[in-house]
Amino acid sequence: YSHNLQQDGSFESTTLDYLYVELANHINATTGASLNSSKLVNRKYFDNPALISALQQLQYGELDAATEELNSFLLTDESNLIAQRQLAEIALKKAEFKSVDKIIAGALKLANVTGDRSESARLGLTLSKSYIEQKELPRSLSTLSQARSDAANSQDWLYLAYIAAWAGHVNQRLSRYDAANQQYQLSVDYHRMVGYQAGQVIALNNLARLALIEYNYSAAYKYVKQSVDIVTQKQLTKLKEETMLLLSKVENKQR
């Protein structure tokens, strides 16, 4: 949500399910999301302290420590797809593309066996980012297409938004501007569905930059103005500077 808007507190209950839902309700209220919390109970991230610790280390950029803890965790839970995906993400950060391919290939086989389409979508997105880094753009689009199918099948709207954003990025690099515009628009729509304002801002800024490339300054202004309204109302401090700079660039082009 924002490192500048942290809250402390606790919930109490005799059941874990109630605590999960209460936490989800509180997150929805704080972020302005309009989701059904009772359908979002997912224990995969909460059930193992070792996995939580590894994810925290990864969040703070402690890649070697996170790798060691994830590998140790997988010795006791070798089929954990979240841990495998995080290892692939670390390998991607280190540009170890062969390791990414190997990890994802094994994890996707397991996801297919277990029917975990949501995790298949996440794994596919990681693999597509690896192809993008290797400048294999058509291959990345094919992988994104499969990831989109998996995310849609599991009604994973947030990852549909992420996948659309990356598809827009790849199409833009291939100078397929109409396709890029369509994907960025989808990213905005999906982010609105889940109430993720920061995602909306990023997607709208992408649309504005694309419009600048096409010399469509009125469209660029429309998109960036929407971004400015969101970052101002929601106090999205991490996105405000780049959004205001983009607004200034668009206004200069309009003169």
PDB file of C-alpha atoms in Angstrom:
ATOM      1  CA  TYR A   1       0.000   0.000   0.000  1.00  0.00           C
ATOM      2  CA  SER A   2       2.660   2.483   1.080  1.00  0.00           C
ATOM      3  CA  HIS A   3       5.696   2.421   3.343  1.00  0.00           C
ATOM      4  CA  ASN A   4       4.670   5.913   4.463  1.00  0.00           C
ATOM      5  CA  LEU A   5       1.208   4.808   5.627  1.00  0.00           C
ATOM      6  CA  GLN A   6       1.859   1.913   7.966  1.00  0.00           C
ATOM      7  CA  GLN A   7      -0.553   0.856  10.712  1.00  0.00           C
ATOM      8  CA  ASP A   8      -0.090  -1.357  13.758  1.00  0.00           C
ATOM      9  CA  GLY A   9      -2.781  -3.337  15.511  1.00  0.00           C
ATOM     10  CA  SER A  10      -4.210  -6.774  16.108  1.00  0.00           C
ATOM     11  CA  PHE A  11      -7.285  -8.924  15.629  1.00  0.00           C
ATOM     12  CA  GLU A  12      -8.449 -11.596  18.030  1.00  0.00           C
ATOM     13  CA  SER A  13     -10.562 -14.660  17.351  1.00  0.00           C
ATOM     14  CA  THR A  14     -10.880 -18.346  18.133  1.00  0.00           C
ATOM     15  CA  THR A  15     -10.539 -19.298  14.432  1.00  0.00           C
ATOM     16  CA  LEU A  16      -7.849 -18.565  11.862  1.00  0.00           C
ATOM     17  CA  ASP A  17     -10.377 -18.203   9.040  1.00  0.00           C
ATOM     18  CA  TYR A  18     -12.052 -15.299  10.831  1.00  0.00           C
ATOM     19  CA  LEU A  19      -8.681 -13.591  11.329  1.00  0.00           C
ATOM     20  CA  TYR A  20      -7.838 -13.924   7.632  1.00  0.00           C
ATOM     21  CA  VAL A  21     -11.153 -12.382   6.642  1.00  0.00           C
ATOM     22  CA  GLU A  22     -10.854  -9.583   9.207  1.00  0.00           C
ATOM     23  CA  LEU A  23      -7.386  -8.726   7.935  1.00  0.00           C
ATOM     24  CA  ALA A  24      -8.620  -8.770   4.336  1.00  0.00           C
ATOM     25  CA  ASN A  25     -11.556  -6.528   5.263  1.00  0.00           C
ATOM     26  CA  HIS A  26      -9.205  -4.074   6.939  1.00  0.00           C
ATOM     27  CA  ILE A  27      -6.889  -4.013   3.904  1.00  0.00           C
ATOM     28  CA  ASN A  28      -9.896  -3.446   1.625  1.00  0.00           C
ATOM     29  CA  ALA A  29     -11.122  -0.562   3.774  1.00  0.00           C
ATOM     30  CA  THR A  30      -7.671   1.030   3.955  1.00  0.00           C
ATOM     31  CA  THR A  31      -6.888   0.751   0.250  1.00  0.00           C
ATOM     32  CA  GLY A  32     -10.376   1.435  -1.074  1.00  0.00           C
ATOM     33  CA  ALA A  33     -10.707  -2.000  -2.680  1.00  0.00           C
ATOM     34  CA  SER A  34     -14.155  -3.435  -3.226  1.00  0.00           C
ATOM     35  CA  LEU A  35     -13.534  -7.180  -3.103  1.00  0.00           C
ATOM     36  CA  ASN A  36     -15.355 -10.004  -1.366  1.00  0.00           C
ATOM     37  CA  SER A  37     -12.913 -10.855   1.421  1.00  0.00           C
ATOM     38  CA  SER A  38     -14.604 -14.150   2.238  1.00  0.00           C
ATOM     39  CA  LYS A  39     -13.505 -15.499  -1.151  1.00  0.00           C
ATOM     40  CA  LEU A  40      -9.903 -14.404  -0.761  1.00  0.00           C
ATOM     41  CA  VAL A  41      -8.800 -16.641   2.091  1.00  0.00           C
ATOM     42  CA  ASN A  42      -5.479 -18.060   0.938  1.00  0.00           C
ATOM     43  CA  ARG A  43      -3.235 -19.644   3.528  1.00  0.00           C
ATOM     44  CA  LYS A  44      -0.340 -20.420   1.216  1.00  0.00           C
ATOM     45  CA  TYR A  45       1.539 -17.293   2.289  1.00  0.00           C
ATOM     46  CA  PHE A  46       0.719 -17.513   5.993  1.00  0.00           C
ATOM     47  CA  ASP A  47       1.150 -21.128   6.997  1.00  0.00           C
ATOM     48  CA  ASN A  48       4.943 -21.367   7.214  1.00  0.00           C
ATOM     49  CA  PRO A  49       7.142 -18.907   9.157  1.00  0.00           C
ATOM     50  CA  ALA A  50      10.216 -19.944   7.146  1.00  0.00           C
ATOM     51  CA  LEU A  51       8.533 -18.949   3.880  1.00  0.00           C
ATOM     52  CA  ILE A  52       7.398 -15.642   5.382  1.00  0.00           C
ATOM     53  CA  SER A  53      10.965 -14.950   6.539  1.00  0.00           C
ATOM     54  CA  ALA A  54      12.367 -15.713   3.090  1.00  0.00           C
ATOM     55  CA  LEU A  55       9.820 -13.426   1.413  1.00  0.00           C
ATOM     56  CA  GLN A  56      10.704 -10.648   3.852  1.00  0.00           C
ATOM     57  CA  GLN A  57      14.413 -11.003   3.074  1.00  0.00           C
ATOM     58  CA  LEU A  58      13.592 -10.899  -0.620  1.00  0.00           C
ATOM     59  CA  GLN A  59      11.538  -7.737  -0.123  1.00  0.00           C
ATOM     60  CA  TYR A  60      14.539  -5.988   1.414  1.00  0.00           C
ATOM     61  CA  GLY A  61      16.912  -7.133  -1.315  1.00  0.00           C
ATOM     62  CA  GLU A  62      18.793  -9.720   0.712  1.00  0.00           C
ATOM     63  CA  LEU A  63      18.959 -12.114  -2.226  1.00  0.00           C
ATOM     64  CA  ASP A  64      21.601 -14.534  -0.973  1.00  0.00           C
ATOM     65  CA  ALA A  65      19.953 -14.950   2.426  1.00  0.00           C
ATOM     66  CA  ALA A  66      16.548 -15.398   0.780  1.00  0.00           C
ATOM     67  CA  THR A  67      17.960 -17.996  -1.605  1.00  0.00           C
ATOM     68  CA  GLU A  68      19.490 -19.973   1.241  1.00  0.00           C
ATOM     69  CA  GLU A  69      16.265 -19.916   3.233  1.00  0.00           C
ATOM     70  CA  LEU A  70      14.101 -20.842   0.244  1.00  0.00           C
ATOM     71  CA  ASN A  71      16.343 -23.770  -0.647  1.00  0.00           C
ATOM     72  CA  SER A  72      16.251 -24.932   2.958  1.00  0.00           C
ATOM     73  CA  PHE A  73      12.464 -24.577   3.005  1.00  0.00           C
ATOM     74  CA  LEU A  74      12.127 -26.638  -0.191  1.00  0.00           C
ATOM     75  CA  LEU A  75      13.981 -29.522   1.441  1.00  0.00           C
ATOM     76  CA  THR A  76      10.925 -29.983   3.656  1.00  0.00           C
ATOM     77  CA  ASP A  77       8.276 -28.873   1.140  1.00  0.00           C
ATOM     78  CA  GLU A  78       9.703 -29.572  -2.314  1.00  0.00           C
ATOM     79  CA  SER A  79       6.363 -29.048  -4.064  1.00  0.00           C
ATOM     80  CA  ASN A  80       5.817 -25.494  -2.793  1.00  0.00           C
ATOM     81  CA  LEU A  81       5.251 -23.433  -5.943  1.00  0.00           C
ATOM     82  CA  ILE A  82       5.535 -20.080  -4.208  1.00  0.00           C
ATOM     83  CA  ALA A  83       9.043 -20.858  -2.977  1.00  0.00           C
ATOM     84  CA  GLN A  84      10.063 -22.140  -6.404  1.00  0.00           C
ATOM     85  CA  ARG A  85       8.725 -19.023  -8.109  1.00  0.00           C
ATOM     86  CA  GLN A  86      10.583 -16.765  -5.697  1.00  0.00           C
ATOM     87  CA  LEU A  87      13.808 -18.647  -6.427  1.00  0.00           C
ATOM     88  CA  ALA A  88      13.172 -18.049 -10.132  1.00  0.00           C
ATOM     89  CA  GLU A  89      12.589 -14.344  -9.448  1.00  0.00           C
ATOM     90  CA  ILE A  90      15.928 -14.166  -7.613  1.00  0.00           C
ATOM     91  CA  ALA A  91      17.677 -15.896 -10.521  1.00  0.00           C
ATOM     92  CA  LEU A  92      16.029 -13.364 -12.845  1.00  0.00           C
ATOM     93  CA  LYS A  93      17.347 -10.460 -10.762  1.00  0.00           C
ATOM     94  CA  LYS A  94      20.823 -11.985 -11.097  1.00  0.00           C
ATOM     95  CA  ALA A  95      20.361 -12.493 -14.877  1.00  0.00           C
ATOM     96  CA  GLU A  96      20.816 -16.259 -14.435  1.00  0.00           C
ATOM     97  CA  PHE A  97      18.402 -17.069 -17.228  1.00  0.00           C
ATOM     98  CA  LYS A  98      19.193 -20.786 -17.530  1.00  0.00           C
ATOM     99  CA  SER A  99      18.347 -21.202 -13.858  1.00  0.00           C
ATOM    100  CA  VAL A 100      15.079 -19.332 -14.393  1.00  0.00           C
ATOM    101  CA  ASP A 101      14.130 -21.670 -17.246  1.00  0.00           C
ATOM    102  CA  LYS A 102      15.001 -24.782 -15.233  1.00  0.00           C
ATOM    103  CA  ILE A 103      13.111 -23.735 -12.102  1.00  0.00           C
ATOM    104  CA  ILE A 104      10.022 -22.560 -13.984  1.00  0.00           C
ATOM    105  CA  ALA A 105       9.905 -25.663 -16.184  1.00  0.00           C
ATOM    106  CA  GLY A 106       9.769 -27.952 -13.159  1.00  0.00           C
ATOM    107  CA  ALA A 107       7.320 -25.743 -11.301  1.00  0.00           C
ATOM    108  CA  LEU A 108       4.953 -25.492 -14.273  1.00  0.00           C
ATOM    109  CA  LYS A 109       4.858 -29.279 -14.581  1.00  0.00           C
ATOM    110  CA  LEU A 110       3.865 -29.526 -10.949  1.00  0.00           C
ATOM    111  CA  ALA A 111       1.288 -26.739 -11.298  1.00  0.00           C
ATOM    112  CA  ASN A 112      -0.269 -28.555 -14.252  1.00  0.00           C
ATOM    113  CA  VAL A 113      -0.420 -31.822 -12.315  1.00  0.00           C
ATOM    114  CA  THR A 114      -2.105 -30.151  -9.337  1.00  0.00           C
ATOM    115  CA  GLY A 115      -4.342 -27.946 -11.496  1.00  0.00           C
ATOM    116  CA  ASP A 116      -3.066 -24.731  -9.896  1.00  0.00           C
ATOM    117  CA  ARG A 117      -3.865 -22.340 -12.755  1.00  0.00           C
ATOM    118  CA  SER A 118      -3.362 -19.256 -10.595  1.00  0.00           C
ATOM    119  CA  GLU A 119       0.212 -20.231  -9.802  1.00  0.00           C
ATOM    120  CA  SER A 120       0.751 -21.259 -13.432  1.00  0.00           C
ATOM    121  CA  ALA A 121      -0.104 -17.681 -14.415  1.00  0.00           C
ATOM    122  CA  ARG A 122       2.431 -16.271 -11.959  1.00  0.00           C
ATOM    123  CA  LEU A 123       5.129 -18.688 -13.094  1.00  0.00           C
ATOM    124  CA  GLY A 124       4.385 -17.838 -16.716  1.00  0.00           C
ATOM    125  CA  LEU A 125       4.772 -14.136 -16.013  1.00  0.00           C
ATOM    126  CA  THR A 126       8.166 -14.707 -14.405  1.00  0.00           C
ATOM    127  CA  LEU A 127       9.281 -16.764 -17.402  1.00  0.00           C
ATOM    128  CA  SER A 128       8.045 -14.117 -19.839  1.00  0.00           C
ATOM    129  CA  LYS A 129      10.057 -11.443 -17.996  1.00  0.00           C
ATOM    130  CA  SER A 130      13.125 -13.635 -18.426  1.00  0.00           C
ATOM    131  CA  TYR A 131      12.513 -13.784 -22.176  1.00  0.00           C
ATOM    132  CA  ILE A 132      12.066 -10.016 -22.260  1.00  0.00           C
ATOM    133  CA  GLU A 133      15.430  -9.528 -20.552  1.00  0.00           C
ATOM    134  CA  GLN A 134      16.964 -11.824 -23.174  1.00  0.00           C
ATOM    135  CA  LYS A 135      15.283  -9.758 -25.931  1.00  0.00           C
ATOM    136  CA  GLU A 136      13.222 -12.760 -27.060  1.00  0.00           C
ATOM    137  CA  LEU A 137      10.138 -10.598 -27.445  1.00  0.00           C
ATOM    138  CA  PRO A 138       7.905 -12.837 -29.643  1.00  0.00           C
ATOM    139  CA  ARG A 139       8.600 -15.731 -27.286  1.00  0.00           C
ATOM    140  CA  SER A 140       7.674 -13.568 -24.312  1.00  0.00           C
ATOM    141  CA  LEU A 141       4.347 -12.664 -25.946  1.00  0.00           C
ATOM    142  CA  SER A 142       3.536 -16.333 -26.464  1.00  0.00           C
ATOM    143  CA  THR A 143       4.307 -17.057 -22.813  1.00  0.00           C
ATOM    144  CA  LEU A 144       2.229 -14.077 -21.687  1.00  0.00           C
ATOM    145  CA  SER A 145      -0.679 -15.371 -23.750  1.00  0.00           C
ATOM    146  CA  GLN A 146      -0.631 -18.695 -21.892  1.00  0.00           C
ATOM    147  CA  ALA A 147      -0.240 -16.914 -18.563  1.00  0.00           C
ATOM    148  CA  ARG A 148      -3.249 -14.743 -19.434  1.00  0.00           C
ATOM    149  CA  SER A 149      -5.322 -17.852 -20.124  1.00  0.00           C
ATOM    150  CA  ASP A 150      -4.320 -19.368 -16.763  1.00  0.00           C
ATOM    151  CA  ALA A 151      -5.059 -16.143 -14.884  1.00  0.00           C
ATOM    152  CA  ALA A 152      -8.450 -15.765 -16.562  1.00  0.00           C
ATOM    153  CA  ASN A 153      -9.318 -19.376 -15.792  1.00  0.00           C
ATOM    154  CA  SER A 154      -8.642 -18.775 -12.101  1.00  0.00           C
ATOM    155  CA  GLN A 155     -10.236 -15.284 -12.141  1.00  0.00           C
ATOM    156  CA  ASP A 156      -6.976 -13.756 -10.947  1.00  0.00           C
ATOM    157  CA  TRP A 157      -7.749 -10.146 -11.853  1.00  0.00           C
ATOM    158  CA  LEU A 158      -4.616  -8.665 -10.310  1.00  0.00           C
ATOM    159  CA  TYR A 159      -2.300 -10.883 -12.336  1.00  0.00           C
ATOM    160  CA  LEU A 160      -4.382 -10.255 -15.429  1.00  0.00           C
ATOM    161  CA  ALA A 161      -3.539  -6.581 -14.850  1.00  0.00           C
ATOM    162  CA  TYR A 162       0.173  -7.335 -14.479  1.00  0.00           C
ATOM    163  CA  ILE A 163       0.203  -9.592 -17.538  1.00  0.00           C
ATOM    164  CA  ALA A 164      -1.586  -6.965 -19.634  1.00  0.00           C
ATOM    165  CA  ALA A 165       0.948  -4.323 -18.559  1.00  0.00           C
ATOM    166  CA  TRP A 166       3.875  -6.489 -19.626  1.00  0.00           C
ATOM    167  CA  ALA A 167       2.136  -7.390 -22.886  1.00  0.00           C
ATOM    168  CA  GLY A 168       1.715  -3.678 -23.522  1.00  0.00           C
ATOM    169  CA  HIS A 169       5.409  -3.127 -22.832  1.00  0.00           C
ATOM    170  CA  VAL A 170       6.470  -5.860 -25.264  1.00  0.00           C
ATOM    171  CA  ASN A 171       4.116  -4.697 -28.009  1.00  0.00           C
ATOM    172  CA  GLN A 172       5.376  -1.146 -27.583  1.00  0.00           C
ATOM    173  CA  ARG A 173       8.970  -2.322 -27.990  1.00  0.00           C
ATOM    174  CA  LEU A 174       7.886  -4.104 -31.167  1.00  0.00           C
ATOM    175  CA  SER A 175       6.266  -0.836 -32.381  1.00  0.00           C
ATOM    176  CA  ARG A 176       2.817  -2.446 -32.300  1.00  0.00           C
ATOM    177  CA  TYR A 177       1.270   0.635 -30.780  1.00  0.00           C
ATOM    178  CA  ASP A 178      -2.396  -0.259 -31.217  1.00  0.00           C
ATOM    179  CA  ALA A 179      -1.852  -3.600 -29.461  1.00  0.00           C
ATOM    180  CA  ALA A 180       0.182  -1.889 -26.740  1.00  0.00           C
ATOM    181  CA  ASN A 181      -2.575   0.656 -26.167  1.00  0.00           C
ATOM    182  CA  GLN A 182      -5.165  -2.102 -25.883  1.00  0.00           C
ATOM    183  CA  GLN A 183      -3.102  -4.004 -23.309  1.00  0.00           C
ATOM    184  CA  TYR A 184      -2.383  -0.904 -21.216  1.00  0.00           C
ATOM    185  CA  GLN A 185      -6.110  -0.118 -21.227  1.00  0.00           C
ATOM    186  CA  LEU A 186      -6.852  -3.644 -20.013  1.00  0.00           C
ATOM    187  CA  SER A 187      -4.302  -3.181 -17.242  1.00  0.00           C
ATOM    188  CA  VAL A 188      -6.107  -0.032 -16.092  1.00  0.00           C
ATOM    189  CA  ASP A 189      -9.458  -1.829 -16.158  1.00  0.00           C
ATOM    190  CA  TYR A 190      -8.251  -4.847 -14.186  1.00  0.00           C
ATOM    191  CA  HIS A 191      -6.540  -2.663 -11.593  1.00  0.00           C
ATOM    192  CA  ARG A 192      -9.788  -0.742 -11.178  1.00  0.00           C
ATOM    193  CA  MET A 193     -11.644  -4.008 -10.636  1.00  0.00           C
ATOM    194  CA  VAL A 194      -9.433  -4.895  -7.679  1.00  0.00           C
ATOM    195  CA  GLY A 195      -9.142  -1.319  -6.440  1.00  0.00           C
ATOM    196  CA  TYR A 196      -5.353  -1.112  -6.797  1.00  0.00           C
ATOM    197  CA  GLN A 197      -4.728   2.604  -7.287  1.00  0.00           C
ATOM    198  CA  ALA A 198      -0.957   2.380  -7.695  1.00  0.00           C
ATOM    199  CA  GLY A 199      -1.431  -0.111 -10.514  1.00  0.00           C
ATOM    200  CA  GLN A 200      -3.902   2.227 -12.179  1.00  0.00           C
ATOM    201  CA  VAL A 201      -1.393   5.083 -12.035  1.00  0.00           C
ATOM    202  CA  ILE A 202       1.381   2.980 -13.575  1.00  0.00           C
ATOM    203  CA  ALA A 203      -0.908   1.811 -16.386  1.00  0.00           C
ATOM    204  CA  LEU A 204      -2.249   5.311 -17.058  1.00  0.00           C
ATOM    205  CA  ASN A 205       1.294   6.677 -17.162  1.00  0.00           C
ATOM    206  CA  ASN A 206       2.187   3.970 -19.670  1.00  0.00           C
ATOM    207  CA  LEU A 207      -0.748   5.059 -21.811  1.00  0.00           C
ATOM    208  CA  ALA A 208       0.377   8.677 -21.574  1.00  0.00           C
ATOM    209  CA  ARG A 209       3.944   7.840 -22.629  1.00  0.00           C
ATOM    210  CA  LEU A 210       2.640   5.778 -25.531  1.00  0.00           C
ATOM    211  CA  ALA A 211       0.403   8.657 -26.614  1.00  0.00           C
ATOM    212  CA  LEU A 212       3.452  10.962 -26.576  1.00  0.00           C
ATOM    213  CA  ILE A 213       5.276   8.581 -28.916  1.00  0.00           C
ATOM    214  CA  GLU A 214       2.304   8.808 -31.276  1.00  0.00           C
ATOM    215  CA  TYR A 215       2.175  12.626 -30.947  1.00  0.00           C
ATOM    216  CA  ASN A 216      -1.332  12.392 -29.485  1.00  0.00           C
ATOM    217  CA  TYR A 217      -0.831  15.076 -26.859  1.00  0.00           C
ATOM    218  CA  SER A 218      -4.499  15.478 -25.949  1.00  0.00           C
ATOM    219  CA  ALA A 219      -4.759  11.768 -25.098  1.00  0.00           C
ATOM    220  CA  ALA A 220      -1.478  11.911 -23.182  1.00  0.00           C
ATOM    221  CA  TYR A 221      -2.819  14.794 -21.096  1.00  0.00           C
ATOM    222  CA  LYS A 222      -6.091  12.949 -20.422  1.00  0.00           C
ATOM    223  CA  TYR A 223      -4.271   9.895 -19.099  1.00  0.00           C
ATOM    224  CA  VAL A 224      -1.682  11.689 -17.004  1.00  0.00           C
ATOM    225  CA  LYS A 225      -4.335  13.999 -15.525  1.00  0.00           C
ATOM    226  CA  GLN A 226      -6.163  10.910 -14.242  1.00  0.00           C
ATOM    227  CA  SER A 227      -2.888   9.717 -12.718  1.00  0.00           C
ATOM    228  CA  VAL A 228      -2.323  13.050 -11.011  1.00  0.00           C
ATOM    229  CA  ASP A 229      -5.788  12.947  -9.487  1.00  0.00           C
ATOM    230  CA  ILE A 230      -5.161   9.455  -8.054  1.00  0.00           C
ATOM    231  CA  VAL A 231      -1.686  10.096  -6.627  1.00  0.00           C
ATOM    232  CA  THR A 232      -2.941  13.307  -5.037  1.00  0.00           C
ATOM    233  CA  GLN A 233      -6.114  11.864  -3.523  1.00  0.00           C
ATOM    234  CA  LYS A 234      -4.518   8.602  -2.360  1.00  0.00           C
ATOM    235  CA  GLN A 235      -1.190  10.130  -1.266  1.00  0.00           C
ATOM    236  CA  LEU A 236       0.846   7.767  -3.431  1.00  0.00           C
ATOM    237  CA  THR A 237       4.122   9.510  -2.646  1.00  0.00           C
ATOM    238  CA  LYS A 238       6.348   6.999  -4.444  1.00  0.00           C
ATOM    239  CA  LEU A 239       4.542   7.596  -7.734  1.00  0.00           C
ATOM    240  CA  LYS A 240       3.864  11.309  -7.372  1.00  0.00           C
ATOM    241  CA  GLU A 241       7.256  12.629  -8.528  1.00  0.00           C
ATOM    242  CA  GLU A 242       7.398  10.640 -11.764  1.00  0.00           C
ATOM    243  CA  THR A 243       3.741  11.413 -12.486  1.00  0.00           C
ATOM    244  CA  MET A 244       4.225  15.158 -12.006  1.00  0.00           C
ATOM    245  CA  LEU A 245       7.317  15.065 -14.235  1.00  0.00           C
ATOM    246  CA  LEU A 246       5.289  13.274 -16.889  1.00  0.00           C
ATOM    247  CA  LEU A 247       2.531  15.895 -16.588  1.00  0.00           C
ATOM    248  CA  SER A 248       5.102  18.666 -17.082  1.00  0.00           C
ATOM    249  CA  LYS A 249       6.474  16.903 -20.155  1.00  0.00           C
ATOM    250  CA  VAL A 250       3.012  16.551 -21.657  1.00  0.00           C
ATOM    251  CA  GLU A 251       2.127  20.181 -20.954  1.00  0.00           C
ATOM    252  CA  ASN A 252       5.353  21.327 -22.617  1.00  0.00           C
ATOM    253  CA  LYS A 253       4.443  19.323 -25.731  1.00  0.00           C
ATOM    254  CA  GLN A 254       1.008  20.941 -25.841  1.00  0.00           C
ATOM    255  CA  ARG A 255       2.437  24.463 -26.013  1.00  0.00           C
TER     256      ARG A 255
END
